[in-house]
mmCIF file of N, CA and C and ligand atoms in Angstrom:
data_model
loop_
_atom_site.group_PDB
_atom_site.id
_atom_site.type_symbol
_atom_site.label_atom_id
_atom_site.label_comp_id
_atom_site.label_asym_id
_atom_site.label_seq_id
_atom_site.Cartn_x
_atom_site.Cartn_y
_atom_site.Cartn_z
ATOM 1 N N ASP A 1 160.904 148.191 126.726
ATOM 2 C CA ASP A 1 159.509 147.736 126.860
ATOM 3 C C ASP A 1 158.761 148.612 127.853
ATOM 4 N N ALA A 2 157.474 148.735 127.663
ATOM 5 C CA ALA A 2 156.630 149.485 128.597
ATOM 6 C C ALA A 2 156.616 148.775 129.947
ATOM 7 N N PRO A 3 156.406 149.534 131.036
ATOM 8 C CA PRO A 3 156.336 148.892 132.349
ATOM 9 C C PRO A 3 155.159 147.921 132.441
ATOM 10 N N LYS A 4 155.281 146.978 133.358
ATOM 11 C CA LYS A 4 154.215 145.993 133.569
ATOM 12 C C LYS A 4 153.213 146.509 134.590
ATOM 13 N N VAL A 5 151.962 146.277 134.327
ATOM 14 C CA VAL A 5 150.901 146.630 135.274
ATOM 15 C C VAL A 5 151.018 145.717 136.498
ATOM 16 N N THR A 6 150.867 146.307 137.677
ATOM 17 C CA THR A 6 150.796 145.477 138.877
ATOM 18 C C THR A 6 149.344 145.443 139.356
ATOM 19 N N GLU A 7 149.020 144.436 140.150
ATOM 20 C CA GLU A 7 147.645 144.314 140.648
ATOM 21 C C GLU A 7 147.301 145.433 141.620
ATOM 22 N N ALA A 8 148.326 146.110 142.158
ATOM 23 C CA ALA A 8 148.100 147.218 143.086
ATOM 24 C C ALA A 8 147.799 148.526 142.360
ATOM 25 N N ASP A 9 148.053 148.568 141.083
ATOM 26 C CA ASP A 9 147.789 149.758 140.265
ATOM 27 C C ASP A 9 146.304 150.140 140.411
ATOM 28 N N PRO A 10 145.987 151.426 140.601
ATOM 29 C CA PRO A 10 144.578 151.824 140.790
ATOM 30 C C PRO A 10 143.660 151.389 139.643
ATOM 31 N N THR A 11 144.166 151.456 138.412
ATOM 32 C CA THR A 11 143.330 151.011 137.285
ATOM 33 C C THR A 11 143.107 149.504 137.364
ATOM 34 N N ALA A 12 144.137 148.780 137.754
ATOM 35 C CA ALA A 12 144.012 147.331 137.901
ATOM 36 C C ALA A 12 142.961 146.993 138.959
ATOM 37 N N GLN A 13 142.983 147.755 140.059
ATOM 38 C CA GLN A 13 141.996 147.523 141.125
ATOM 39 C C GLN A 13 140.590 147.801 140.605
ATOM 40 N N ALA A 14 140.451 148.899 139.870
ATOM 41 C CA ALA A 14 139.126 149.293 139.368
ATOM 42 C C ALA A 14 138.574 148.277 138.377
ATOM 43 N N LEU A 15 139.472 147.694 137.576
ATOM 44 C CA LEU A 15 139.029 146.769 136.528
ATOM 45 C C LEU A 15 139.130 145.303 136.957
ATOM 46 N N GLY A 16 139.545 145.065 138.189
ATOM 47 C CA GLY A 16 139.633 143.687 138.671
ATOM 48 C C GLY A 16 140.716 142.878 137.975
ATOM 49 N N TYR A 17 141.782 143.574 137.510
ATOM 50 C CA TYR A 17 142.861 142.874 136.794
ATOM 51 C C TYR A 17 143.616 141.914 137.712
ATOM 52 N N LYS A 18 143.822 140.707 137.213
ATOM 53 C CA LYS A 18 144.695 139.729 137.863
ATOM 54 C C LYS A 18 145.704 139.239 136.839
ATOM 55 N N GLU A 19 146.939 139.045 137.289
ATOM 56 C CA GLU A 19 147.971 138.513 136.396
ATOM 57 C C GLU A 19 147.676 137.075 135.997
ATOM 58 N N ASP A 20 146.965 136.381 136.856
ATOM 59 C CA ASP A 20 146.562 134.994 136.619
ATOM 60 C C ASP A 20 145.029 134.988 136.568
ATOM 61 N N ALA A 21 144.486 134.800 135.361
ATOM 62 C CA ALA A 21 143.031 134.892 135.178
ATOM 63 C C ALA A 21 142.257 133.959 136.105
ATOM 64 N N THR A 22 142.874 132.835 136.478
ATOM 65 C CA THR A 22 142.141 131.887 137.332
ATOM 66 C C THR A 22 141.949 132.437 138.738
ATOM 67 N N LYS A 23 142.661 133.547 139.083
ATOM 68 C CA LYS A 23 142.552 134.138 140.415
ATOM 69 C C LYS A 23 141.531 135.282 140.453
ATOM 70 N N VAL A 24 140.835 135.500 139.334
ATOM 71 C CA VAL A 24 139.818 136.558 139.292
ATOM 72 C C VAL A 24 138.748 136.289 140.347
ATOM 73 N N ASP A 25 138.288 137.368 140.979
ATOM 74 C CA ASP A 25 137.211 137.275 141.973
ATOM 75 C C ASP A 25 135.887 137.016 141.226
ATOM 76 N N LYS A 26 135.518 135.745 141.134
ATOM 77 C CA LYS A 26 134.350 135.375 140.309
ATOM 78 C C LYS A 26 133.042 135.859 140.918
ATOM 79 N N ALA A 27 133.020 136.066 142.223
ATOM 80 C CA ALA A 27 131.802 136.582 142.851
ATOM 81 C C ALA A 27 131.568 138.023 142.413
ATOM 82 N N LYS A 28 132.666 138.762 142.327
ATOM 83 C CA LYS A 28 132.558 140.177 141.943
ATOM 84 C C LYS A 28 132.411 140.344 140.435
ATOM 85 N N TRP A 29 133.071 139.489 139.674
ATOM 86 C CA TRP A 29 133.102 139.621 138.212
ATOM 87 C C TRP A 29 132.412 138.420 137.582
ATOM 88 N N ALA A 30 131.068 138.453 137.619
ATOM 89 C CA ALA A 30 130.278 137.322 137.127
ATOM 90 C C ALA A 30 130.461 137.105 135.623
ATOM 91 N N LYS A 31 130.905 138.144 134.901
ATOM 92 C CA LYS A 31 131.089 137.991 133.459
ATOM 93 C C LYS A 31 132.290 137.116 133.114
ATOM 94 N N TYR A 32 133.201 136.934 134.070
ATOM 95 C CA TYR A 32 134.383 136.106 133.789
ATOM 96 C C TYR A 32 133.959 134.676 133.467
ATOM 97 N N ALA A 33 134.555 134.111 132.438
ATOM 98 C CA ALA A 33 134.324 132.708 132.101
ATOM 99 C C ALA A 33 135.679 132.036 131.915
ATOM 100 N N ALA A 34 135.768 130.803 132.371
ATOM 101 C CA ALA A 34 137.008 130.046 132.252
ATOM 102 C C ALA A 34 137.485 130.053 130.802
ATOM 103 N N GLY A 35 138.771 130.196 130.612
ATOM 104 C CA GLY A 35 139.352 130.212 129.276
ATOM 105 C C GLY A 35 139.617 131.620 128.756
ATOM 106 N N GLN A 36 138.942 132.616 129.362
ATOM 107 C CA GLN A 36 139.204 133.997 128.955
ATOM 108 C C GLN A 36 140.524 134.447 129.558
ATOM 109 N N ASP A 37 141.371 135.070 128.738
ATOM 110 C CA ASP A 37 142.560 135.731 129.283
ATOM 111 C C ASP A 37 143.026 136.806 128.301
ATOM 112 N N CYS A 38 143.967 137.603 128.753
ATOM 113 C CA CYS A 38 144.440 138.717 127.925
ATOM 114 C C CYS A 38 144.898 138.229 126.552
ATOM 115 N N GLY A 39 145.498 137.050 126.531
ATOM 116 C CA GLY A 39 146.024 136.524 125.279
ATOM 117 C C GLY A 39 144.956 136.298 124.213
ATOM 118 N N ASN A 40 143.681 136.173 124.619
ATOM 119 C CA ASN A 40 142.622 136.034 123.608
ATOM 120 C C ASN A 40 141.598 137.176 123.707
ATOM 121 N N CYS A 41 142.085 138.322 124.203
ATOM 122 C CA CYS A 41 141.259 139.534 124.279
ATOM 123 C C CYS A 41 141.599 140.444 123.100
ATOM 124 N N SER A 42 140.591 141.105 122.568
ATOM 125 C CA SER A 42 140.801 141.958 121.389
ATOM 126 C C SER A 42 141.715 143.145 121.671
ATOM 127 N N PHE A 43 141.867 143.505 122.956
ATOM 128 C CA PHE A 43 142.698 144.669 123.294
ATOM 129 C C PHE A 43 144.177 144.336 123.443
ATOM 130 N N TYR A 44 144.500 143.060 123.527
ATOM 131 C CA TYR A 44 145.886 142.641 123.752
ATOM 132 C C TYR A 44 146.727 142.975 122.529
ATOM 133 N N GLN A 45 147.818 143.715 122.741
ATOM 134 C CA GLN A 45 148.618 144.207 121.624
ATOM 135 C C GLN A 45 149.763 143.269 121.245
ATOM 136 N N GLY A 46 149.748 142.071 121.750
ATOM 137 C CA GLY A 46 150.817 141.129 121.440
ATOM 138 C C GLY A 46 150.385 140.079 120.435
ATOM 139 N N LYS A 47 151.346 139.234 120.075
ATOM 140 C CA LYS A 47 151.047 138.102 119.214
ATOM 141 C C LYS A 47 150.629 136.933 120.089
ATOM 142 N N ALA A 48 149.968 135.957 119.497
ATOM 143 C CA ALA A 48 149.580 134.758 120.229
ATOM 144 C C ALA A 48 150.834 134.165 120.879
ATOM 145 N N GLY A 49 150.742 133.872 122.138
ATOM 146 C CA GLY A 49 151.865 133.256 122.836
ATOM 147 C C GLY A 49 152.797 134.232 123.521
ATOM 148 N N ASP A 50 152.668 135.542 123.251
ATOM 149 C CA ASP A 50 153.492 136.519 123.963
ATOM 150 C C ASP A 50 153.113 136.514 125.446
ATOM 151 N N ALA A 51 154.122 136.448 126.305
ATOM 152 C CA ALA A 51 153.863 136.367 127.742
ATOM 153 C C ALA A 51 153.307 137.682 128.287
ATOM 154 N N TRP A 52 153.776 138.798 127.739
ATOM 155 C CA TRP A 52 153.334 140.128 128.154
ATOM 156 C C TRP A 52 153.173 140.985 126.919
ATOM 157 N N ALA A 53 152.226 141.892 126.945
ATOM 158 C CA ALA A 53 152.057 142.830 125.829
ATOM 159 C C ALA A 53 151.272 144.040 126.324
ATOM 160 N N PRO A 54 151.446 145.168 125.635
ATOM 161 C CA PRO A 54 150.722 146.369 126.043
ATOM 162 C C PRO A 54 149.207 146.220 125.888
ATOM 163 N N CYS A 55 148.479 146.933 126.769
ATOM 164 C CA CYS A 55 147.017 146.982 126.690
ATOM 165 C C CYS A 55 146.584 148.445 126.771
ATOM 166 N N PRO A 56 145.774 148.892 125.817
ATOM 167 C CA PRO A 56 145.335 150.300 125.838
ATOM 168 C C PRO A 56 144.502 150.658 127.065
ATOM 169 N N MET A 57 143.867 149.695 127.692
ATOM 170 C CA MET A 57 143.068 149.981 128.900
ATOM 171 C C MET A 57 143.963 150.456 130.047
ATOM 172 N N PHE A 58 145.256 150.134 129.943
ATOM 173 C CA PHE A 58 146.215 150.509 130.976
ATOM 174 C C PHE A 58 147.249 151.488 130.415
ATOM 175 N N GLY A 59 146.817 152.324 129.490
ATOM 176 C CA GLY A 59 147.687 153.350 128.945
ATOM 177 C C GLY A 59 148.917 152.805 128.260
ATOM 178 N N GLY A 60 148.824 151.595 127.755
ATOM 179 C CA GLY A 60 149.944 151.020 127.031
ATOM 180 C C GLY A 60 150.934 150.254 127.886
ATOM 181 N N LYS A 61 150.703 150.218 129.216
ATOM 182 C CA LYS A 61 151.535 149.342 130.057
ATOM 183 C C LYS A 61 151.272 147.892 129.650
ATOM 184 N N GLN A 62 152.220 147.032 130.017
ATOM 185 C CA GLN A 62 152.083 145.633 129.632
ATOM 186 C C GLN A 62 151.252 144.843 130.638
ATOM 187 N N VAL A 63 150.425 143.957 130.103
ATOM 188 C CA VAL A 63 149.649 143.037 130.935
ATOM 189 C C VAL A 63 150.080 141.613 130.609
ATOM 190 N N SER A 64 149.806 140.723 131.517
ATOM 191 C CA SER A 64 150.182 139.323 131.339
ATOM 192 C C SER A 64 149.237 138.636 130.358
ATOM 193 N N GLY A 65 149.778 137.866 129.446
ATOM 194 C CA GLY A 65 148.947 137.105 128.506
ATOM 195 C C GLY A 65 147.992 136.175 129.217
ATOM 196 N N LYS A 66 148.356 135.775 130.446
ATOM 197 C CA LYS A 66 147.502 134.871 131.223
ATOM 198 C C LYS A 66 146.604 135.645 132.185
ATOM 199 N N GLY A 67 146.628 136.987 132.062
ATOM 200 C CA GLY A 67 145.830 137.815 132.958
ATOM 201 C C GLY A 67 144.399 138.000 132.484
ATOM 202 N N TRP A 68 143.679 138.870 133.204
ATOM 203 C CA TRP A 68 142.286 139.177 132.842
ATOM 204 C C TRP A 68 141.876 140.444 133.559
ATOM 205 N N CYS A 69 141.003 141.217 132.901
ATOM 206 C CA CYS A 69 140.335 142.327 133.586
ATOM 207 C C CYS A 69 138.918 142.422 133.059
ATOM 208 N N SER A 70 138.105 143.253 133.724
ATOM 209 C CA SER A 70 136.680 143.300 133.392
ATOM 210 C C SER A 70 136.377 143.991 132.068
ATOM 211 N N ALA A 71 137.399 144.559 131.424
ATOM 212 C CA ALA A 71 137.201 145.123 130.087
ATOM 213 C C ALA A 71 137.413 144.063 129.004
ATOM 214 N N TYR A 72 137.584 142.835 129.442
ATOM 215 C CA TYR A 72 137.822 141.733 128.491
ATOM 216 C C TYR A 72 136.798 141.735 127.349
ATOM 217 N N ASN A 73 137.305 141.548 126.140
ATOM 218 C CA ASN A 73 136.449 141.439 124.950
ATOM 219 C C ASN A 73 137.071 140.375 124.055
ATOM 220 N N LYS A 74 136.345 139.311 123.851
ATOM 221 C CA LYS A 74 136.901 138.185 123.096
ATOM 222 C C LYS A 74 137.354 138.615 121.709
ATOM 223 N N LYS A 75 138.576 138.194 121.366
ATOM 224 C CA LYS A 75 139.126 138.490 120.040
ATOM 225 C C LYS A 75 138.305 137.746 118.993
ATOM 226 N N ALA A 76 137.952 138.442 117.928
ATOM 227 C CA ALA A 76 137.121 137.826 116.880
ATOM 228 C C ALA A 76 137.901 136.760 116.129
HETATM 229 FE FE1 SF4 B 1 143.689 141.889 129.455
HETATM 230 FE FE2 SF4 B 1 141.849 142.608 127.681
HETATM 231 FE FE3 SF4 B 1 141.749 143.536 130.182
HETATM 232 FE FE4 SF4 B 1 143.635 144.383 128.526
HETATM 233 S S1 SF4 B 1 141.410 144.706 128.304
HETATM 234 S S2 SF4 B 1 143.924 143.745 130.654
HETATM 235 S S3 SF4 B 1 144.062 142.553 127.334
HETATM 236 S S4 SF4 B 1 141.489 141.385 129.537
#
């Protein structure tokens, strides 16, 4: 499996990625809305319910299904 993104990763810092979407800095990321997470983002490369899956925003490293970053785009 691809390595997991950590919150200390420079890209994670730039995009405000958190492994737990509820811990997102809402003051900084006003676009965040409750209920959004990687698991329902169009970029998430996993199946529904996968705990971790690759994300192209992080060069294919794995992100947490319960995570979030500012590149979030709701899955259609
Ligand atoms: Fe999660 Fe989507 Fe951001 Fe990737 S782009 S880290 S799947 S919110």
